[in-house]
Amino acid sequence: MKAIYPGSFDPITYGHVDIVKRATKIFGEITIVLMNNPRKNPLFSIDERFEMIKESVKDIKNVDVEIHKGLLVQYVKSSSAKVVIRGLRALEDFEYEFEMALTNRQMCPELEMAYLMTDLKYLFVSSSMVKEIAQFGGELKKWVPPIVEKALQKKFRQ
Ligand code: ADP
């Protein structure tokens, strides 16, 4: 079975990669769907984010990456995959995800959500956290793939 893993990935972190790896153990094929979250003002362009995702998951089998400009439910309706994966860290993730899942289900009843729990190592890893660390020149190696580390360092040097 095919599943969709949507997100804004600004930028992709090892927390996201961990969810992708877990998802491939359950689902046959994963499509990472890169979208713009209107609640967030991205640091990286969609093309930069796309390249970083592709490079970060290149060694994981049965994973591809697509860009989608629009609502998640529109993507789901046009796709043969009807399962959407999301990662969970803290309680605050749950509240946001719960609200989004119920709204999306009203628009697209065939959609099912599947939530995967993060690894303890990545409990506090978020795209915002790595951007903050990068801004102050902190150590990034543990949290993001090498291509993202370089891109973050370059962004904040400019
Ligand atoms: P969005 O803007 O759609 O929330 P994100 O790129 O921030 O996009 O996150 C995409 C998904 O990955 C979300 O379900 C989020 O909870 C999950 N995620 C982000 N960081 C982690 C992490 N460290 N561990 C597990 N899941 C994570």
JSON list of C-alpha atoms and ligand atoms in Angstrom, two decimals:
[
{"chain": "A", "resi": 1, "resn": "MET", "atom": "CA", "xyz": [0.00, 0.00, 0.00]},
{"chain": "A", "resi": 2, "resn": "LYS", "atom": "CA", "xyz": [1.12, 3.51, -0.84]},
{"chain": "A", "resi": 3, "resn": "ALA", "atom": "CA", "xyz": [1.11, 6.35, 1.70]},
{"chain": "A", "resi": 4, "resn": "ILE", "atom": "CA", "xyz": [1.67, 10.10, 1.61]},
{"chain": "A", "resi": 5, "resn": "TYR", "atom": "CA", "xyz": [3.91, 12.01, 4.03]},
{"chain": "A", "resi": 6, "resn": "PRO", "atom": "CA", "xyz": [3.10, 15.72, 3.67]},
{"chain": "A", "resi": 7, "resn": "GLY", "atom": "CA", "xyz": [4.88, 18.64, 5.28]},
{"chain": "A", "resi": 8, "resn": "SER", "atom": "CA", "xyz": [6.64, 21.92, 4.75]},
{"chain": "A", "resi": 9, "resn": "PHE", "atom": "CA", "xyz": [10.10, 20.47, 5.53]},
{"chain": "A", "resi": 10, "resn": "ASP", "atom": "CA", "xyz": [11.71, 23.89, 6.03]},
{"chain": "A", "resi": 11, "resn": "PRO", "atom": "CA", "xyz": [14.23, 22.24, 6.22]},
{"chain": "A", "resi": 12, "resn": "ILE", "atom": "CA", "xyz": [14.05, 18.45, 6.50]},
{"chain": "A", "resi": 13, "resn": "THR", "atom": "CA", "xyz": [15.54, 17.13, 9.77]},
{"chain": "A", "resi": 14, "resn": "TYR", "atom": "CA", "xyz": [16.55, 13.70, 11.05]},
{"chain": "A", "resi": 15, "resn": "GLY", "atom": "CA", "xyz": [13.17, 13.72, 12.85]},
{"chain": "A", "resi": 16, "resn": "HIS", "atom": "CA", "xyz": [11.41, 13.70, 9.46]},
{"chain": "A", "resi": 17, "resn": "VAL", "atom": "CA", "xyz": [13.83, 11.10, 8.09]},
{"chain": "A", "resi": 18, "resn": "ASP", "atom": "CA", "xyz": [13.11, 8.89, 11.10]},
{"chain": "A", "resi": 19, "resn": "ILE", "atom": "CA", "xyz": [9.37, 9.03, 10.35]},
{"chain": "A", "resi": 20, "resn": "VAL", "atom": "CA", "xyz": [10.01, 8.17, 6.68]},
{"chain": "A", "resi": 21, "resn": "LYS", "atom": "CA", "xyz": [12.07, 5.14, 7.70]},
{"chain": "A", "resi": 22, "resn": "ARG", "atom": "CA", "xyz": [9.41, 3.95, 10.13]},
{"chain": "A", "resi": 23, "resn": "ALA", "atom": "CA", "xyz": [6.71, 4.45, 7.52]},
{"chain": "A", "resi": 24, "resn": "THR", "atom": "CA", "xyz": [8.53, 2.30, 4.95]},
{"chain": "A", "resi": 25, "resn": "LYS", "atom": "CA", "xyz": [8.34, -0.61, 7.39]},
{"chain": "A", "resi": 26, "resn": "ILE", "atom": "CA", "xyz": [4.55, -0.40, 7.34]},
{"chain": "A", "resi": 27, "resn": "PHE", "atom": "CA", "xyz": [3.73, 0.85, 3.86]},
{"chain": "A", "resi": 28, "resn": "GLY", "atom": "CA", "xyz": [5.09, -0.41, 0.55]},
{"chain": "A", "resi": 29, "resn": "GLU", "atom": "CA", "xyz": [5.71, 2.99, -0.95]},
{"chain": "A", "resi": 30, "resn": "ILE", "atom": "CA", "xyz": [5.96, 6.50, 0.47]},
{"chain": "A", "resi": 31, "resn": "THR", "atom": "CA", "xyz": [5.52, 9.76, -1.38]},
{"chain": "A", "resi": 32, "resn": "ILE", "atom": "CA", "xyz": [6.85, 12.75, 0.50]},
{"chain": "A", "resi": 33, "resn": "VAL", "atom": "CA", "xyz": [4.66, 15.66, -0.49]},
{"chain": "A", "resi": 34, "resn": "LEU", "atom": "CA", "xyz": [6.28, 19.03, -0.08]},
{"chain": "A", "resi": 35, "resn": "MET", "atom": "CA", "xyz": [3.75, 21.78, 0.50]},
{"chain": "A", "resi": 36, "resn": "ASN", "atom": "CA", "xyz": [3.63, 25.37, 1.68]},
{"chain": "A", "resi": 37, "resn": "ASN", "atom": "CA", "xyz": [2.09, 25.81, 5.10]},
{"chain": "A", "resi": 38, "resn": "PRO", "atom": "CA", "xyz": [0.30, 29.19, 5.10]},
{"chain": "A", "resi": 39, "resn": "ARG", "atom": "CA", "xyz": [0.89, 29.43, 8.89]},
{"chain": "A", "resi": 40, "resn": "LYS", "atom": "CA", "xyz": [4.64, 29.45, 8.34]},
{"chain": "A", "resi": 41, "resn": "ASN", "atom": "CA", "xyz": [6.95, 31.85, 6.56]},
{"chain": "A", "resi": 42, "resn": "PRO", "atom": "CA", "xyz": [9.59, 29.61, 4.96]},
{"chain": "A", "resi": 43, "resn": "LEU", "atom": "CA", "xyz": [13.33, 30.24, 5.12]},
{"chain": "A", "resi": 44, "resn": "PHE", "atom": "CA", "xyz": [14.06, 28.02, 2.10]},
{"chain": "A", "resi": 45, "resn": "SER", "atom": "CA", "xyz": [12.43, 28.18, -1.33]},
{"chain": "A", "resi": 46, "resn": "ILE", "atom": "CA", "xyz": [10.35, 25.23, -2.45]},
{"chain": "A", "resi": 47, "resn": "ASP", "atom": "CA", "xyz": [13.14, 24.15, -4.86]},
{"chain": "A", "resi": 48, "resn": "GLU", "atom": "CA", "xyz": [15.80, 24.31, -2.14]},
{"chain": "A", "resi": 49, "resn": "ARG", "atom": "CA", "xyz": [13.60, 22.24, 0.18]},
{"chain": "A", "resi": 50, "resn": "PHE", "atom": "CA", "xyz": [12.89, 19.74, -2.60]},
{"chain": "A", "resi": 51, "resn": "GLU", "atom": "CA", "xyz": [16.59, 19.21, -3.33]},
{"chain": "A", "resi": 52, "resn": "MET", "atom": "CA", "xyz": [17.42, 18.76, 0.36]},
{"chain": "A", "resi": 53, "resn": "ILE", "atom": "CA", "xyz": [14.63, 16.19, 0.83]},
{"chain": "A", "resi": 54, "resn": "LYS", "atom": "CA", "xyz": [15.69, 14.21, -2.27]},
{"chain": "A", "resi": 55, "resn": "GLU", "atom": "CA", "xyz": [19.30, 14.04, -1.12]},
{"chain": "A", "resi": 56, "resn": "SER", "atom": "CA", "xyz": [18.34, 13.16, 2.48]},
{"chain": "A", "resi": 57, "resn": "VAL", "atom": "CA", "xyz": [16.18, 10.16, 1.54]},
{"chain": "A", "resi": 58, "resn": "LYS", "atom": "CA", "xyz": [18.12, 8.92, -1.48]},
{"chain": "A", "resi": 59, "resn": "ASP", "atom": "CA", "xyz": [19.28, 5.75, 0.31]},
{"chain": "A", "resi": 60, "resn": "ILE", "atom": "CA", "xyz": [15.81, 4.78, 1.56]},
{"chain": "A", "resi": 61, "resn": "LYS", "atom": "CA", "xyz": [14.02, 2.40, -0.82]},
{"chain": "A", "resi": 62, "resn": "ASN", "atom": "CA", "xyz": [10.52, 3.02, -2.23]},
{"chain": "A", "resi": 63, "resn": "VAL", "atom": "CA", "xyz": [10.43, 6.72, -1.36]},
{"chain": "A", "resi": 64, "resn": "ASP", "atom": "CA", "xyz": [9.79, 9.53, -3.82]},
{"chain": "A", "resi": 65, "resn": "VAL", "atom": "CA", "xyz": [9.30, 13.27, -3.44]},
{"chain": "A", "resi": 66, "resn": "GLU", "atom": "CA", "xyz": [6.74, 15.56, -5.05]},
{"chain": "A", "resi": 67, "resn": "ILE", "atom": "CA", "xyz": [5.81, 19.21, -4.76]},
{"chain": "A", "resi": 68, "resn": "HIS", "atom": "CA", "xyz": [2.15, 20.10, -4.33]},
{"chain": "A", "resi": 69, "resn": "LYS", "atom": "CA", "xyz": [0.83, 23.63, -4.40]},
{"chain": "A", "resi": 70, "resn": "GLY", "atom": "CA", "xyz": [-2.63, 23.51, -2.89]},
{"chain": "A", "resi": 71, "resn": "LEU", "atom": "CA", "xyz": [-4.58, 21.69, -0.23]},
{"chain": "A", "resi": 72, "resn": "LEU", "atom": "CA", "xyz": [-3.59, 18.26, 1.01]},
{"chain": "A", "resi": 73, "resn": "VAL", "atom": "CA", "xyz": [-7.09, 16.93, 0.30]},
{"chain": "A", "resi": 74, "resn": "GLN", "atom": "CA", "xyz": [-6.76, 17.97, -3.35]},
{"chain": "A", "resi": 75, "resn": "TYR", "atom": "CA", "xyz": [-3.57, 15.94, -3.58]},
{"chain": "A", "resi": 76, "resn": "VAL", "atom": "CA", "xyz": [-5.20, 12.93, -1.90]},
{"chain": "A", "resi": 77, "resn": "LYS", "atom": "CA", "xyz": [-8.18, 13.07, -4.25]},
{"chain": "A", "resi": 78, "resn": "SER", "atom": "CA", "xyz": [-5.92, 12.98, -7.30]},
{"chain": "A", "resi": 79, "resn": "SER", "atom": "CA", "xyz": [-3.72, 10.20, -5.92]},
{"chain": "A", "resi": 80, "resn": "SER", "atom": "CA", "xyz": [-4.26, 6.47, -5.61]},
{"chain": "A", "resi": 81, "resn": "ALA", "atom": "CA", "xyz": [-2.87, 6.72, -2.05]},
{"chain": "A", "resi": 82, "resn": "LYS", "atom": "CA", "xyz": [-5.45, 7.52, 0.60]},
{"chain": "A", "resi": 83, "resn": "VAL", "atom": "CA", "xyz": [-3.33, 7.19, 3.74]},
{"chain": "A", "resi": 84, "resn": "VAL", "atom": "CA", "xyz": [-1.55, 10.23, 5.14]},
{"chain": "A", "resi": 85, "resn": "ILE", "atom": "CA", "xyz": [1.29, 9.84, 7.61]},
{"chain": "A", "resi": 86, "resn": "ARG", "atom": "CA", "xyz": [2.17, 12.43, 10.20]},
{"chain": "A", "resi": 87, "resn": "GLY", "atom": "CA", "xyz": [4.75, 12.40, 12.96]},
{"chain": "A", "resi": 88, "resn": "LEU", "atom": "CA", "xyz": [3.97, 13.07, 16.60]},
{"chain": "A", "resi": 89, "resn": "ARG", "atom": "CA", "xyz": [6.27, 14.53, 19.19]},
{"chain": "A", "resi": 90, "resn": "ALA", "atom": "CA", "xyz": [4.61, 16.39, 22.03]},
{"chain": "A", "resi": 91, "resn": "LEU", "atom": "CA", "xyz": [1.04, 17.02, 23.10]},
{"chain": "A", "resi": 92, "resn": "GLU", "atom": "CA", "xyz": [0.93, 20.25, 21.15]},
{"chain": "A", "resi": 93, "resn": "ASP", "atom": "CA", "xyz": [1.46, 18.28, 17.92]},
{"chain": "A", "resi": 94, "resn": "PHE", "atom": "CA", "xyz": [-1.55, 16.21, 18.83]},
{"chain": "A", "resi": 95, "resn": "GLU", "atom": "CA", "xyz": [-3.85, 19.18, 19.19]},
{"chain": "A", "resi": 96, "resn": "TYR", "atom": "CA", "xyz": [-2.89, 20.66, 15.83]},
{"chain": "A", "resi": 97, "resn": "GLU", "atom": "CA", "xyz": [-2.98, 17.29, 14.07]},
{"chain": "A", "resi": 98, "resn": "PHE", "atom": "CA", "xyz": [-6.36, 16.40, 15.57]},
{"chain": "A", "resi": 99, "resn": "GLU", "atom": "CA", "xyz": [-7.91, 19.61, 14.31]},
{"chain": "A", "resi": 100, "resn": "MET", "atom": "CA", "xyz": [-6.36, 19.21, 10.86]},
{"chain": "A", "resi": 101, "resn": "ALA", "atom": "CA", "xyz": [-7.32, 15.54, 10.55]},
{"chain": "A", "resi": 102, "resn": "LEU", "atom": "CA", "xyz": [-10.96, 16.17, 11.36]},
{"chain": "A", "resi": 103, "resn": "THR", "atom": "CA", "xyz": [-11.15, 19.13, 8.99]},
{"chain": "A", "resi": 104, "resn": "ASN", "atom": "CA", "xyz": [-9.48, 17.18, 6.19]},
{"chain": "A", "resi": 105, "resn": "ARG", "atom": "CA", "xyz": [-11.76, 14.21, 6.72]},
{"chain": "A", "resi": 106, "resn": "GLN", "atom": "CA", "xyz": [-14.82, 16.39, 6.25]},
{"chain": "A", "resi": 107, "resn": "MET", "atom": "CA", "xyz": [-13.47, 17.50, 2.89]},
{"chain": "A", "resi": 108, "resn": "CYS", "atom": "CA", "xyz": [-12.24, 14.06, 1.87]},
{"chain": "A", "resi": 109, "resn": "PRO", "atom": "CA", "xyz": [-13.96, 11.16, 3.69]},
{"chain": "A", "resi": 110, "resn": "GLU", "atom": "CA", "xyz": [-11.79, 8.50, 2.01]},
{"chain": "A", "resi": 111, "resn": "LEU", "atom": "CA", "xyz": [-8.65, 9.94, 3.64]},
{"chain": "A", "resi": 112, "resn": "GLU", "atom": "CA", "xyz": [-7.13, 8.06, 6.59]},
{"chain": "A", "resi": 113, "resn": "MET", "atom": "CA", "xyz": [-4.41, 9.46, 8.83]},
{"chain": "A", "resi": 114, "resn": "ALA", "atom": "CA", "xyz": [-1.66, 7.35, 10.38]},
{"chain": "A", "resi": 115, "resn": "TYR", "atom": "CA", "xyz": [0.45, 8.80, 13.20]},
{"chain": "A", "resi": 116, "resn": "LEU", "atom": "CA", "xyz": [3.92, 7.58, 13.95]},
{"chain": "A", "resi": 117, "resn": "MET", "atom": "CA", "xyz": [5.68, 8.39, 17.20]},
{"chain": "A", "resi": 118, "resn": "THR", "atom": "CA", "xyz": [9.08, 10.02, 16.97]},
{"chain": "A", "resi": 119, "resn": "ASP", "atom": "CA", "xyz": [12.24, 8.44, 18.31]},
{"chain": "A", "resi": 120, "resn": "LEU", "atom": "CA", "xyz": [13.21, 9.72, 21.75]},
{"chain": "A", "resi": 121, "resn": "LYS", "atom": "CA", "xyz": [16.39, 11.19, 20.18]},
{"chain": "A", "resi": 122, "resn": "TYR", "atom": "CA", "xyz": [14.31, 13.48, 17.99]},
{"chain": "A", "resi": 123, "resn": "LEU", "atom": "CA", "xyz": [11.60, 14.41, 20.45]},
{"chain": "A", "resi": 124, "resn": "PHE", "atom": "CA", "xyz": [12.66, 18.04, 20.51]},
{"chain": "A", "resi": 125, "resn": "VAL", "atom": "CA", "xyz": [13.88, 18.32, 16.93]},
{"chain": "A", "resi": 126, "resn": "SER", "atom": "CA", "xyz": [11.90, 20.64, 14.71]},
{"chain": "A", "resi": 127, "resn": "SER", "atom": "CA", "xyz": [12.65, 22.72, 11.63]},
{"chain": "A", "resi": 128, "resn": "SER", "atom": "CA", "xyz": [12.31, 25.86, 13.77]},
{"chain": "A", "resi": 129, "resn": "MET", "atom": "CA", "xyz": [14.75, 24.51, 16.34]},
{"chain": "A", "resi": 130, "resn": "VAL", "atom": "CA", "xyz": [17.46, 23.80, 13.76]},
{"chain": "A", "resi": 131, "resn": "LYS", "atom": "CA", "xyz": [16.97, 27.24, 12.22]},
{"chain": "A", "resi": 132, "resn": "GLU", "atom": "CA", "xyz": [17.49, 28.82, 15.63]},
{"chain": "A", "resi": 133, "resn": "ILE", "atom": "CA", "xyz": [20.62, 26.77, 16.28]},
{"chain": "A", "resi": 134, "resn": "ALA", "atom": "CA", "xyz": [21.98, 27.71, 12.86]},
{"chain": "A", "resi": 135, "resn": "GLN", "atom": "CA", "xyz": [21.30, 31.37, 13.46]},
{"chain": "A", "resi": 136, "resn": "PHE", "atom": "CA", "xyz": [23.61, 31.31, 16.47]},
{"chain": "A", "resi": 137, "resn": "GLY", "atom": "CA", "xyz": [26.24, 29.13, 14.83]},
{"chain": "A", "resi": 138, "resn": "GLY", "atom": "CA", "xyz": [25.50, 26.03, 16.95]},
{"chain": "A", "resi": 139, "resn": "GLU", "atom": "CA", "xyz": [26.25, 22.39, 16.22]},
{"chain": "A", "resi": 140, "resn": "LEU", "atom": "CA", "xyz": [23.81, 20.92, 13.68]},
{"chain": "A", "resi": 141, "resn": "LYS", "atom": "CA", "xyz": [25.29, 17.52, 12.80]},
{"chain": "A", "resi": 142, "resn": "LYS", "atom": "CA", "xyz": [23.13, 15.52, 15.17]},
{"chain": "A", "resi": 143, "resn": "TRP", "atom": "CA", "xyz": [19.86, 16.95, 13.92]},
{"chain": "A", "resi": 144, "resn": "VAL", "atom": "CA", "xyz": [20.09, 17.39, 10.16]},
{"chain": "A", "resi": 145, "resn": "PRO", "atom": "CA", "xyz": [21.61, 15.61, 7.13]},
{"chain": "A", "resi": 146, "resn": "PRO", "atom": "CA", "xyz": [24.91, 17.10, 5.81]},
{"chain": "A", "resi": 147, "resn": "ILE", "atom": "CA", "xyz": [23.26, 18.85, 2.84]},
{"chain": "A", "resi": 148, "resn": "VAL", "atom": "CA", "xyz": [20.90, 20.68, 5.23]},
{"chain": "A", "resi": 149, "resn": "GLU", "atom": "CA", "xyz": [23.73, 21.59, 7.59]},
{"chain": "A", "resi": 150, "resn": "LYS", "atom": "CA", "xyz": [25.61, 23.23, 4.71]},
{"chain": "A", "resi": 151, "resn": "ALA", "atom": "CA", "xyz": [22.51, 25.02, 3.42]},
{"chain": "A", "resi": 152, "resn": "LEU", "atom": "CA", "xyz": [21.68, 26.39, 6.88]},
{"chain": "A", "resi": 153, "resn": "GLN", "atom": "CA", "xyz": [25.23, 27.60, 7.44]},
{"chain": "A", "resi": 154, "resn": "LYS", "atom": "CA", "xyz": [25.19, 29.30, 4.06]},
{"chain": "A", "resi": 155, "resn": "LYS", "atom": "CA", "xyz": [21.83, 31.00, 4.70]},
{"chain": "A", "resi": 156, "resn": "PHE", "atom": "CA", "xyz": [22.92, 32.47, 7.98]},
{"chain": "A", "resi": 157, "resn": "ARG", "atom": "CA", "xyz": [26.34, 33.54, 6.71]},
{"chain": "A", "resi": 158, "resn": "GLN", "atom": "CA", "xyz": [24.65, 35.72, 4.08]},
{"chain": "B", "resi": 1, "resn": "ADP", "atom": "P1", "xyz": [3.88, 21.03, 8.63]},
{"chain": "B", "resi": 1, "resn": "ADP", "atom": "O1", "xyz": [4.09, 22.46, 8.31]},
{"chain": "B", "resi": 1, "resn": "ADP", "atom": "O2", "xyz": [2.96, 20.32, 7.70]},
{"chain": "B", "resi": 1, "resn": "ADP", "atom": "O3", "xyz": [3.57, 20.75, 10.08]},
{"chain": "B", "resi": 1, "resn": "ADP", "atom": "P2", "xyz": [6.57, 20.00, 9.09]},
{"chain": "B", "resi": 1, "resn": "ADP", "atom": "O4", "xyz": [7.62, 19.88, 8.05]},
{"chain": "B", "resi": 1, "resn": "ADP", "atom": "O5", "xyz": [6.81, 20.92, 10.22]},
{"chain": "B", "resi": 1, "resn": "ADP", "atom": "O6", "xyz": [5.27, 20.36, 8.27]},
{"chain": "B", "resi": 1, "resn": "ADP", "atom": "O7", "xyz": [6.24, 18.57, 9.66]},
{"chain": "B", "resi": 1, "resn": "ADP", "atom": "C1", "xyz": [5.78, 17.52, 8.86]},
{"chain": "B", "resi": 1, "resn": "ADP", "atom": "C2", "xyz": [5.40, 16.35, 9.76]},
{"chain": "B", "resi": 1, "resn": "ADP", "atom": "O8", "xyz": [6.56, 15.82, 10.38]},
{"chain": "B", "resi": 1, "resn": "ADP", "atom": "C3", "xyz": [4.45, 16.70, 10.90]},
{"chain": "B", "resi": 1, "resn": "ADP", "atom": "O9", "xyz": [3.56, 15.64, 11.10]},
{"chain": "B", "resi": 1, "resn": "ADP", "atom": "C4", "xyz": [5.37, 16.86, 12.08]},
{"chain": "B", "resi": 1, "resn": "ADP", "atom": "O10", "xyz": [4.71, 16.60, 13.30]},
{"chain": "B", "resi": 1, "resn": "ADP", "atom": "C5", "xyz": [6.39, 15.79, 11.77]},
{"chain": "B", "resi": 1, "resn": "ADP", "atom": "N1", "xyz": [7.67, 16.03, 12.45]},
{"chain": "B", "resi": 1, "resn": "ADP", "atom": "C6", "xyz": [8.44, 17.13, 12.43]},
{"chain": "B", "resi": 1, "resn": "ADP", "atom": "N2", "xyz": [9.55, 16.97, 13.21]},
{"chain": "B", "resi": 1, "resn": "ADP", "atom": "C7", "xyz": [9.46, 15.73, 13.73]},
{"chain": "B", "resi": 1, "resn": "ADP", "atom": "C8", "xyz": [10.26, 14.96, 14.64]},
{"chain": "B", "resi": 1, "resn": "ADP", "atom": "N3", "xyz": [11.37, 15.44, 15.18]},
{"chain": "B", "resi": 1, "resn": "ADP", "atom": "N4", "xyz": [9.85, 13.71, 14.93]},
{"chain": "B", "resi": 1, "resn": "ADP", "atom": "C9", "xyz": [8.70, 13.24, 14.41]},
{"chain": "B", "resi": 1, "resn": "ADP", "atom": "N5", "xyz": [7.90, 13.90, 13.58]},
{"chain": "B", "resi": 1, "resn": "ADP", "atom": "C10", "xyz": [8.26, 15.12, 13.23]}
]
